[in-house]
Coordinates of C-alpha atoms in Angstrom, one line a residue:
Chain A
M1 CA -54.0 123.9 153.2
G2 CA -57.2 125.2 151.7
L3 CA -59.3 122.4 150.0
M4 CA -59.1 123.9 146.9
E5 CA -56.1 124.3 146.9
S6 CA -55.6 119.6 148.5
I7 CA -58.5 119.0 145.6
R8 CA -56.4 120.3 143.4
N9 CA -52.7 118.5 144.9
T10 CA -54.0 115.9 144.7
R11 CA -55.6 115.9 141.2
W12 CA -52.0 116.8 140.1
L13 CA -50.5 113.4 141.7
S14 CA -53.0 111.5 139.8
A15 CA -53.1 112.6 137.2
L16 CA -49.4 112.3 137.2
F17 CA -49.1 108.6 137.4
G18 CA -51.3 108.7 134.7
L19 CA -48.6 110.3 132.6
L20 CA -45.9 108.3 134.2
I21 CA -47.8 105.2 132.1
A22 CA -49.1 107.5 129.6
A23 CA -45.1 107.9 128.6
A24 CA -44.1 104.2 129.3
P25 CA -44.3 102.2 125.3
S26 CA -47.3 102.3 124.3
S27 CA -48.3 99.6 127.0
G28 CA -51.8 100.3 126.5
E29 CA -52.5 97.3 123.9
D30 CA -50.7 94.6 125.6
A31 CA -51.4 92.8 128.5
G32 CA -48.3 91.8 129.5
I33 CA -46.9 95.4 130.0
F34 CA -50.3 96.3 131.4
D35 CA -49.5 93.2 133.8
E36 CA -46.0 94.2 135.0
Y37 CA -46.8 97.8 135.9
R38 CA -49.9 96.2 137.8
A39 CA -47.8 94.2 140.1
M40 CA -45.4 97.4 139.8
F41 CA -47.9 99.9 141.5
G42 CA -48.6 96.5 144.3
D43 CA -50.8 98.0 146.7
D44 CA -50.7 101.1 145.8
N45 CA -53.5 102.7 143.8
P46 CA -54.0 106.0 142.3
A47 CA -57.0 106.1 143.3
I48 CA -56.5 106.8 146.6
F49 CA -55.9 110.4 145.9
V50 CA -58.8 110.5 144.6
I51 CA -61.0 108.6 146.9
D52 CA -60.0 111.4 149.6
E53 CA -61.1 114.4 147.1
G54 CA -64.1 112.6 146.8
E55 CA -65.3 112.8 150.4
E56 CA -64.1 116.3 150.1
Y57 CA -66.5 116.7 147.3
W58 CA -69.5 114.9 149.8
L59 CA -69.1 117.8 153.0
E60 CA -68.1 120.8 150.8
P61 CA -71.1 123.5 150.5
Q62 CA -71.3 123.8 147.1
G63 CA -74.6 125.6 144.0
P64 CA -76.6 127.9 146.0
K65 CA -77.9 126.5 148.3
N66 CA -74.2 126.6 149.7
T67 CA -74.7 123.2 151.4
S68 CA -73.1 119.6 151.2
L69 CA -74.2 116.4 150.0
E70 CA -74.2 114.9 154.1
D71 CA -77.9 114.5 153.7
C72 CA -77.8 113.1 150.7
D73 CA -79.3 109.7 151.0
L74 CA -78.4 107.1 148.8
G75 CA -81.1 104.3 150.4
L76 CA -79.8 103.1 153.4
G77 CA -80.9 107.0 155.1
P78 CA -79.8 110.6 154.7
G79 CA -76.3 110.8 155.3
V80 CA -75.2 106.9 155.3
V81 CA -73.0 106.1 152.7
E82 CA -70.7 102.2 154.6
G83 CA -72.1 99.7 152.3
A84 CA -74.2 102.4 150.8
Y85 CA -73.3 101.0 147.2
A86 CA -73.3 97.7 147.4
R87 CA -76.9 98.0 147.9
L88 CA -77.6 99.7 144.7
P89 CA -79.5 100.2 141.9
R90 CA -82.3 100.0 143.7
Y91 CA -85.7 101.2 144.2
F92 CA -86.3 104.8 145.4
A93 CA -89.7 106.3 147.3
D94 CA -89.2 109.4 146.1
V95 CA -88.7 109.4 143.5
D96 CA -90.3 106.5 142.0
K97 CA -87.2 106.0 139.9
V98 CA -84.8 102.6 140.1
M99 CA -81.7 104.8 140.5
D100 CA -77.8 104.4 140.3
V101 CA -74.6 106.4 141.8
E102 CA -74.4 108.3 139.8
A103 CA -78.2 109.3 139.0
R104 CA -78.8 109.3 142.1
L105 CA -76.2 111.8 143.5
I106 CA -77.1 114.2 140.6
F107 CA -80.8 113.7 141.9
C108 CA -79.1 115.2 145.6
M109 CA -77.3 118.1 143.7
G110 CA -80.3 119.5 142.6
E111 CA -82.5 118.5 145.8
L112 CA -80.0 119.5 148.2
Q113 CA -77.3 121.9 146.3
G114 CA -80.3 123.7 144.0
R115 CA -77.2 122.7 141.2
P116 CA -78.7 122.9 137.4
S117 CA -78.4 118.3 136.6
A118 CA -77.2 120.1 133.0
E119 CA -74.5 121.5 135.4
I120 CA -73.1 117.6 135.6
E121 CA -74.3 115.5 133.1
G122 CA -72.8 118.2 130.4
Y123 CA -69.7 116.4 132.2
P124 CA -69.5 113.7 133.3
Y125 CA -66.7 112.3 132.5
S126 CA -63.2 113.7 132.0
M127 CA -61.6 113.3 128.9
R128 CA -58.2 111.4 129.2
G129 CA -55.3 113.5 130.0
D130 CA -57.3 115.4 131.5
L131 CA -58.7 116.0 135.4
G132 CA -60.7 114.2 137.1
T133 CA -64.7 115.3 137.6
E134 CA -67.0 115.9 140.7
I135 CA -68.7 113.2 140.2
E136 CA -66.3 110.8 139.3
A137 CA -63.9 111.6 142.6
L138 CA -67.7 110.8 144.2
V139 CA -68.4 107.9 142.4
A140 CA -65.3 105.5 143.7
W141 CA -64.8 107.7 147.6
L142 CA -68.8 106.2 147.9
A143 CA -67.1 103.0 146.0
D144 CA -64.7 102.6 148.9
Q145 CA -67.7 102.8 152.0
S146 CA -68.5 99.4 149.9
S147 CA -65.5 97.7 149.8
G148 CA -65.4 93.5 150.8
M149 CA -69.3 94.2 150.9
P150 CA -71.3 91.8 149.2
I151 CA -72.6 93.8 145.8
A152 CA -76.8 93.3 147.0
P153 CA -78.5 95.3 144.4
G154 CA -81.9 96.2 144.7
Q155 CA -84.5 93.1 144.0
E156 CA -88.0 93.6 146.3
H157 CA -89.6 96.3 144.4
V158 CA -91.8 96.1 141.4
K159 CA -89.6 98.3 139.5
E160 CA -85.8 96.2 140.7
R161 CA -86.9 93.5 138.7
E162 CA -88.6 95.3 136.1
F163 CA -85.2 96.7 135.8
F164 CA -83.4 93.3 136.0
T165 CA -85.0 92.0 132.4
L166 CA -84.6 95.5 130.5
G167 CA -81.3 94.6 131.4
E168 CA -80.9 91.8 130.6
Q169 CA -83.5 92.4 127.3
L170 CA -80.8 95.5 126.7
F171 CA -77.1 93.5 127.0
Y172 CA -78.6 90.5 123.6
Y173 CA -80.4 94.5 122.0
R174 CA -78.8 93.9 118.3
A175 CA -78.7 96.7 116.3
G176 CA -76.4 99.7 114.2
P177 CA -74.3 99.5 111.3
H178 CA -72.1 96.5 113.2
D179 CA -74.6 94.4 114.4
F180 CA -73.0 94.1 117.6
S181 CA -74.7 94.5 121.5
C182 CA -72.9 93.7 124.8
A183 CA -73.4 89.9 123.6
T184 CA -71.6 89.8 120.7
C185 CA -68.6 90.8 123.6
H186 CA -69.6 90.0 126.0
G187 CA -71.4 86.2 126.0
Q188 CA -68.8 83.6 125.7
Q189 CA -65.8 82.9 127.8
D190 CA -62.4 83.2 127.2
K191 CA -62.8 85.7 124.6
R192 CA -60.6 88.6 123.7
I193 CA -60.6 92.1 121.0
R194 CA -57.0 92.2 120.1
L195 CA -54.6 91.5 123.7
Q196 CA -58.2 92.4 125.6
S197 CA -60.2 90.3 127.1
L198 CA -63.5 90.5 127.6
P199 CA -65.3 88.9 130.5
D200 CA -68.4 87.2 130.1
L201 CA -70.8 89.0 132.4
T202 CA -73.7 86.1 131.5
S203 CA -71.4 84.0 133.9
H204 CA -71.8 85.1 138.3
E205 CA -68.3 83.9 137.6
G206 CA -68.0 87.0 134.7
A207 CA -70.2 89.6 135.8
A208 CA -68.7 89.9 139.5
A209 CA -65.2 89.5 138.7
S210 CA -65.5 93.2 136.6
Y211 CA -68.1 94.6 139.1
S212 CA -66.2 94.5 142.7
A213 CA -63.6 96.4 140.6
W214 CA -65.8 99.2 139.2
P215 CA -65.2 102.2 138.8
A216 CA -61.2 101.8 138.2
Y217 CA -58.4 104.1 138.2
R218 CA -57.4 104.1 133.6
I219 CA -53.7 102.6 134.5
S220 CA -53.4 103.9 129.8
E221 CA -55.7 107.5 131.2
G222 CA -54.4 108.4 134.2
I223 CA -58.0 108.3 135.5
V224 CA -61.1 107.2 137.4
R225 CA -63.6 105.7 134.9
T226 CA -67.1 104.9 136.4
M227 CA -69.3 102.1 135.4
G228 CA -71.7 104.2 134.1
W229 CA -68.9 105.3 131.7
R230 CA -68.2 102.1 131.4
M231 CA -71.2 101.0 129.4
R232 CA -71.3 104.7 127.9
D233 CA -67.7 103.8 126.1
C234 CA -68.7 100.6 124.7
F235 CA -71.7 101.9 123.6
R236 CA -69.5 104.2 121.5
Q237 CA -67.9 101.0 120.0
Q238 CA -70.7 99.3 120.0
R239 CA -72.1 102.0 117.3
F240 CA -74.5 103.3 119.4
P241 CA -75.5 107.4 120.6
L242 CA -74.2 108.9 123.4
L243 CA -75.5 107.3 126.4
G244 CA -76.4 109.4 129.2
V245 CA -75.2 109.8 132.1
G246 CA -78.2 107.6 134.7
S247 CA -80.7 107.2 132.3
D248 CA -82.5 104.1 132.5
V249 CA -81.0 102.5 130.4
T250 CA -77.4 103.3 132.2
V251 CA -79.2 102.3 135.8
A252 CA -80.9 99.1 133.9
L253 CA -77.6 97.7 132.4
Q254 CA -76.0 98.1 136.1
T255 CA -78.7 96.5 138.0
Y256 CA -78.6 93.3 135.3
L257 CA -74.8 93.4 135.9
A258 CA -75.0 93.4 139.1
V259 CA -77.8 91.2 140.2
T260 CA -75.1 88.5 138.0
A261 CA -72.6 89.5 140.1
A262 CA -74.7 89.4 143.3
G263 CA -72.6 88.0 146.6
A264 CA -69.3 89.0 145.7
P265 CA -68.0 91.5 148.2
M266 CA -67.0 94.6 146.0
M267 CA -63.3 95.8 146.0
A268 CA -63.2 98.5 143.8
P269 CA -61.8 101.2 143.3
G270 CA -59.7 98.7 141.3
L271 CA -57.0 99.5 139.4
K272 CA -57.2 98.7 135.2
R273 CA -55.3 98.1 131.9
Chain B
M1 CA -88.3 102.1 108.5
K2 CA -88.8 105.7 109.4
K3 CA -91.8 105.5 111.0
R4 CA -90.9 103.9 113.5
V5 CA -87.8 106.2 113.9
A6 CA -90.4 108.8 115.4
H7 CA -91.9 106.6 117.2
L8 CA -89.2 106.4 118.5
L9 CA -88.2 110.1 118.9
M10 CA -90.9 110.6 120.2
L11 CA -91.3 108.1 122.8
A12 CA -88.4 109.3 124.2
S13 CA -89.5 113.6 124.0
L14 CA -92.5 112.0 126.2
A15 CA -89.8 110.5 128.7
G16 CA -87.2 113.4 129.1
T17 CA -90.8 114.8 130.8
G18 CA -89.2 113.4 133.7
L19 CA -92.9 112.9 135.4
T20 CA -91.9 109.0 134.7
Q21 CA -89.2 105.8 134.4
A22 CA -89.3 103.9 131.1
D23 CA -90.9 100.8 131.4
S24 CA -90.4 98.8 128.2
L25 CA -87.0 98.9 126.2
P26 CA -88.4 101.7 123.2
E27 CA -89.3 103.8 125.9
A28 CA -85.7 103.7 127.2
L29 CA -83.6 103.8 124.4
G30 CA -86.0 106.7 123.4
S31 CA -84.8 108.2 126.4
S32 CA -81.1 107.0 126.9
F33 CA -79.3 108.4 123.9
E34 CA -78.8 111.5 122.2
A35 CA -77.4 112.4 118.9
I36 CA -73.6 113.1 118.9
N37 CA -72.1 114.3 115.8
H38 CA -72.8 111.8 112.2
V39 CA -74.5 109.3 115.2
D40 CA -77.7 109.4 115.2
M41 CA -81.0 107.9 116.9
G42 CA -82.2 105.6 114.0
R43 CA -79.2 104.0 114.6
L44 CA -81.5 102.3 117.5
Q45 CA -83.8 100.1 115.6
R46 CA -83.3 97.0 115.2
D47 CA -83.8 95.4 111.3
P48 CA -86.3 92.0 111.8
L49 CA -82.8 89.9 111.3
Q50 CA -80.9 92.3 114.3
E51 CA -84.0 91.9 115.9
F52 CA -84.5 88.4 116.0
C53 CA -80.8 88.0 116.6
S54 CA -81.3 90.0 119.9
K55 CA -82.9 86.9 122.3
P56 CA -81.6 86.2 124.9
R57 CA -79.0 83.4 125.9
G58 CA -80.9 79.5 124.7
Q59 CA -84.4 80.8 124.2
A60 CA -84.6 79.5 120.7
G61 CA -86.0 81.5 117.4
D62 CA -88.9 80.4 115.5
S63 CA -87.5 78.5 112.5
A64 CA -89.3 79.5 109.8
M65 CA -87.9 82.6 110.8
E66 CA -84.8 81.6 110.4
S67 CA -84.1 80.6 107.3
A68 CA -86.0 83.1 105.7
L69 CA -84.0 85.2 107.0
R70 CA -81.2 83.3 105.8
D71 CA -82.2 83.4 102.4
E72 CA -82.5 87.6 102.4
A73 CA -79.1 87.4 103.4
M74 CA -77.8 85.2 101.0
A75 CA -80.4 87.6 98.0
S76 CA -78.5 90.9 99.3
V77 CA -74.6 89.8 98.4
V78 CA -73.4 91.9 95.1
F79 CA -70.8 89.7 93.3
P80 CA -68.4 92.1 91.8
E81 CA -68.6 92.7 87.9
G82 CA -67.2 89.5 86.3
D83 CA -66.7 87.7 89.5
D84 CA -63.0 90.0 89.4
F85 CA -62.0 89.2 92.6
I86 CA -59.1 89.9 94.4
G87 CA -57.9 93.3 93.9
D88 CA -54.6 94.5 95.8
W89 CA -53.6 92.1 99.0
A90 CA -50.8 95.9 101.0
R91 CA -54.6 97.5 101.5
G92 CA -56.1 94.0 102.3
A93 CA -53.5 94.9 105.4
E94 CA -54.1 97.9 106.0
V95 CA -58.0 97.2 106.2
A96 CA -58.1 94.6 108.3
N97 CA -55.7 96.3 110.9
N98 CA -58.2 99.7 110.1
G99 CA -59.9 99.1 113.7
R100 CA -62.1 102.5 113.0
G101 CA -65.0 103.7 112.1
L102 CA -68.6 104.8 112.3
Q103 CA -67.5 105.3 115.6
Y104 CA -68.8 108.6 116.9
S105 CA -65.5 109.3 118.2
D106 CA -64.4 108.4 114.1
D107 CA -64.1 110.8 111.6
P108 CA -67.0 110.2 108.7
E109 CA -65.1 111.1 106.0
A110 CA -61.5 109.1 106.8
P111 CA -62.5 105.5 105.0
N112 CA -63.6 103.3 107.1
G113 CA -61.6 99.7 108.5
G114 CA -62.6 96.1 109.2
N115 CA -61.0 95.5 112.3
C116 CA -61.1 91.6 111.5
Y117 CA -58.1 91.4 113.4
A118 CA -60.6 92.4 117.1
C119 CA -62.2 88.6 116.4
H120 CA -59.3 87.0 113.4
Q121 CA -56.0 85.9 113.5
L122 CA -54.4 86.6 110.4
D123 CA -50.2 87.6 109.8
P124 CA -49.0 84.8 111.4
T125 CA -46.4 87.4 112.6
E126 CA -48.6 89.8 114.2
V127 CA -49.6 88.8 118.0
A128 CA -52.2 91.6 118.7
Y129 CA -55.4 89.7 117.5
G130 CA -58.3 88.7 119.0
N131 CA -60.8 85.6 118.5
L132 CA -64.1 86.0 118.5
G133 CA -64.2 84.1 115.7
P134 CA -61.6 81.5 114.8
S135 CA -58.4 82.1 113.3
L136 CA -57.8 82.6 109.7
M137 CA -53.7 82.1 109.6
G138 CA -53.2 81.0 106.0
Y139 CA -56.5 81.2 104.5
G140 CA -55.5 80.9 101.0
A141 CA -54.1 77.4 101.5
R142 CA -58.3 76.8 101.0
G143 CA -57.3 76.9 97.3
Q144 CA -58.6 80.1 95.1
S145 CA -62.3 77.4 93.3
E146 CA -65.1 79.6 92.3
V147 CA -66.7 77.8 95.5
M148 CA -63.6 79.0 98.0
L149 CA -64.0 82.7 96.1
R150 CA -68.0 83.0 96.5
Y151 CA -68.4 81.5 99.9
T152 CA -65.7 83.4 100.7
W153 CA -67.0 86.9 99.4
T154 CA -70.7 85.9 100.6
K155 CA -69.6 86.0 104.1
L156 CA -67.8 88.6 103.9
W157 CA -70.8 90.9 102.5
N158 CA -72.8 89.6 104.1
T159 CA -72.1 86.8 106.8
H160 CA -75.3 86.4 107.9
A161 CA -76.4 84.2 104.5
Y162 CA -74.4 81.2 106.6
N163 CA -75.1 81.7 109.9
V164 CA -78.2 84.0 110.4
C165 CA -76.9 85.3 114.1
S166 CA -73.7 85.2 113.7
H167 CA -71.3 87.5 115.7
M168 CA -69.6 89.1 112.2
P169 CA -70.6 92.0 111.0
R170 CA -71.9 92.0 107.3
F171 CA -69.5 94.4 105.8
G172 CA -70.9 94.6 102.1
A173 CA -75.0 94.8 103.2
L174 CA -74.3 97.6 105.7
G175 CA -71.9 98.9 103.2
I176 CA -69.2 100.1 106.2
L177 CA -66.4 98.4 103.0
T178 CA -67.0 99.5 99.6
E179 CA -66.8 97.1 97.1
Q180 CA -63.1 97.7 95.9
Q181 CA -61.8 97.2 100.4
L182 CA -63.3 94.1 100.0
K183 CA -61.3 93.1 97.1
D184 CA -58.7 94.0 98.9
L185 CA -59.6 92.1 101.8
M186 CA -60.1 89.1 99.5
A187 CA -56.7 89.6 97.7
Y188 CA -55.3 89.9 101.6
L189 CA -56.9 85.9 102.6
F190 CA -55.5 84.8 99.4
D191 CA -52.8 86.1 97.2
P192 CA -49.9 83.7 98.3
D193 CA -48.1 87.0 98.5
S194 CA -50.5 88.4 101.1
P195 CA -48.8 88.2 104.6
V196 CA -51.3 85.4 106.3
N197 CA -50.3 83.1 104.0
Q198 CA -47.1 82.8 104.7
S199 CA -45.1 80.6 107.1
I200 CA -42.9 81.4 110.0
E201 CA -39.8 79.0 111.5

């Protein structure tokens, strides 16, 4: 079976899992039913197909330079993927920037493969019911390569500490027609919106439980979603404009979450409602 | 306000060059978001109340500022003509259930919802309610005195009049809901026939 063909097959398989669940009575809304589905999945997280797909993307020569991403430096040296995700976001001297996994991947695609960043930035996350994107697959695979390792984002460089502070300020930044900030929905324990539980992301326990489980396979969508997508979608609910993939705001917020969660073991890709 | 937006946009175009990384909040906001559909960059600007209520937990605010903001919120409330507060509870139920409105994924032509169930329990038969706010089940039992009606209208119009950094949106003051929608919600809360005021065995 050729590479592209196998990619297509695994994508269809994971999309199928999603459809099976989506066809069931509107389970998305009901936490109880969701727990039953989760039990039904057991250890079989459909994200495993997407993880394999991510590795294939990593190895596949692409772009004008027809190279793979194998020399991409995610912070532990070119090509080192084991444990790299758990150490993000972090400062990268070659670009003088703090980056999350998505910003770094887009950078590597540009540098190594010669692909214009607009190509990825225009469609980083799949639409509901669509097939997953390359970013989603790569992030799923990279997170899996950090499974069991403690969350340890960089905090040595001054920029990394600045980004933590920026993230904290953003977390409490109230604006828009509903006056919402992240803290409106994620600043207290044992809260929920309708039936969806809201983790208290200002506490270590809440942030750890959340951060360690993303990227995650979302049963209601049949797709692997990344933490970058989560940030974008929560800002949508906050009535803010569109959040850019790999943007400073997304990196700063993920720095805030990762530092608050630090020490807990990564367990991604997780399984979400 | 206009000026501040212009400033933000200027910063955005600066940061967009990719040469530097943001080292301030406005710069980060300006370079990280883009306008989409009916949602523009002006959404990122804060009014004085939002700015006051953006402090990380544990940081105290200036108390003179706090009472000034409370007075301002109180003064913003527009009461309906003739203190005619009560609309139609059935329409109010729809507004309370509808969580849509003002997100870039929402249809700007459709009426906004109040999304009350996101945060409050109301109709005792509805199990999908959130708990960011207190339960409002049986609200009508508090009586329909002028004081109670005006208090509740004020809460809906501009909740900050009573609690400066309340988590509840300013449905009237920021034009999320129309006066008619607010009256319908008032009926949903107070009308003895409203499901909110029925008890279940």
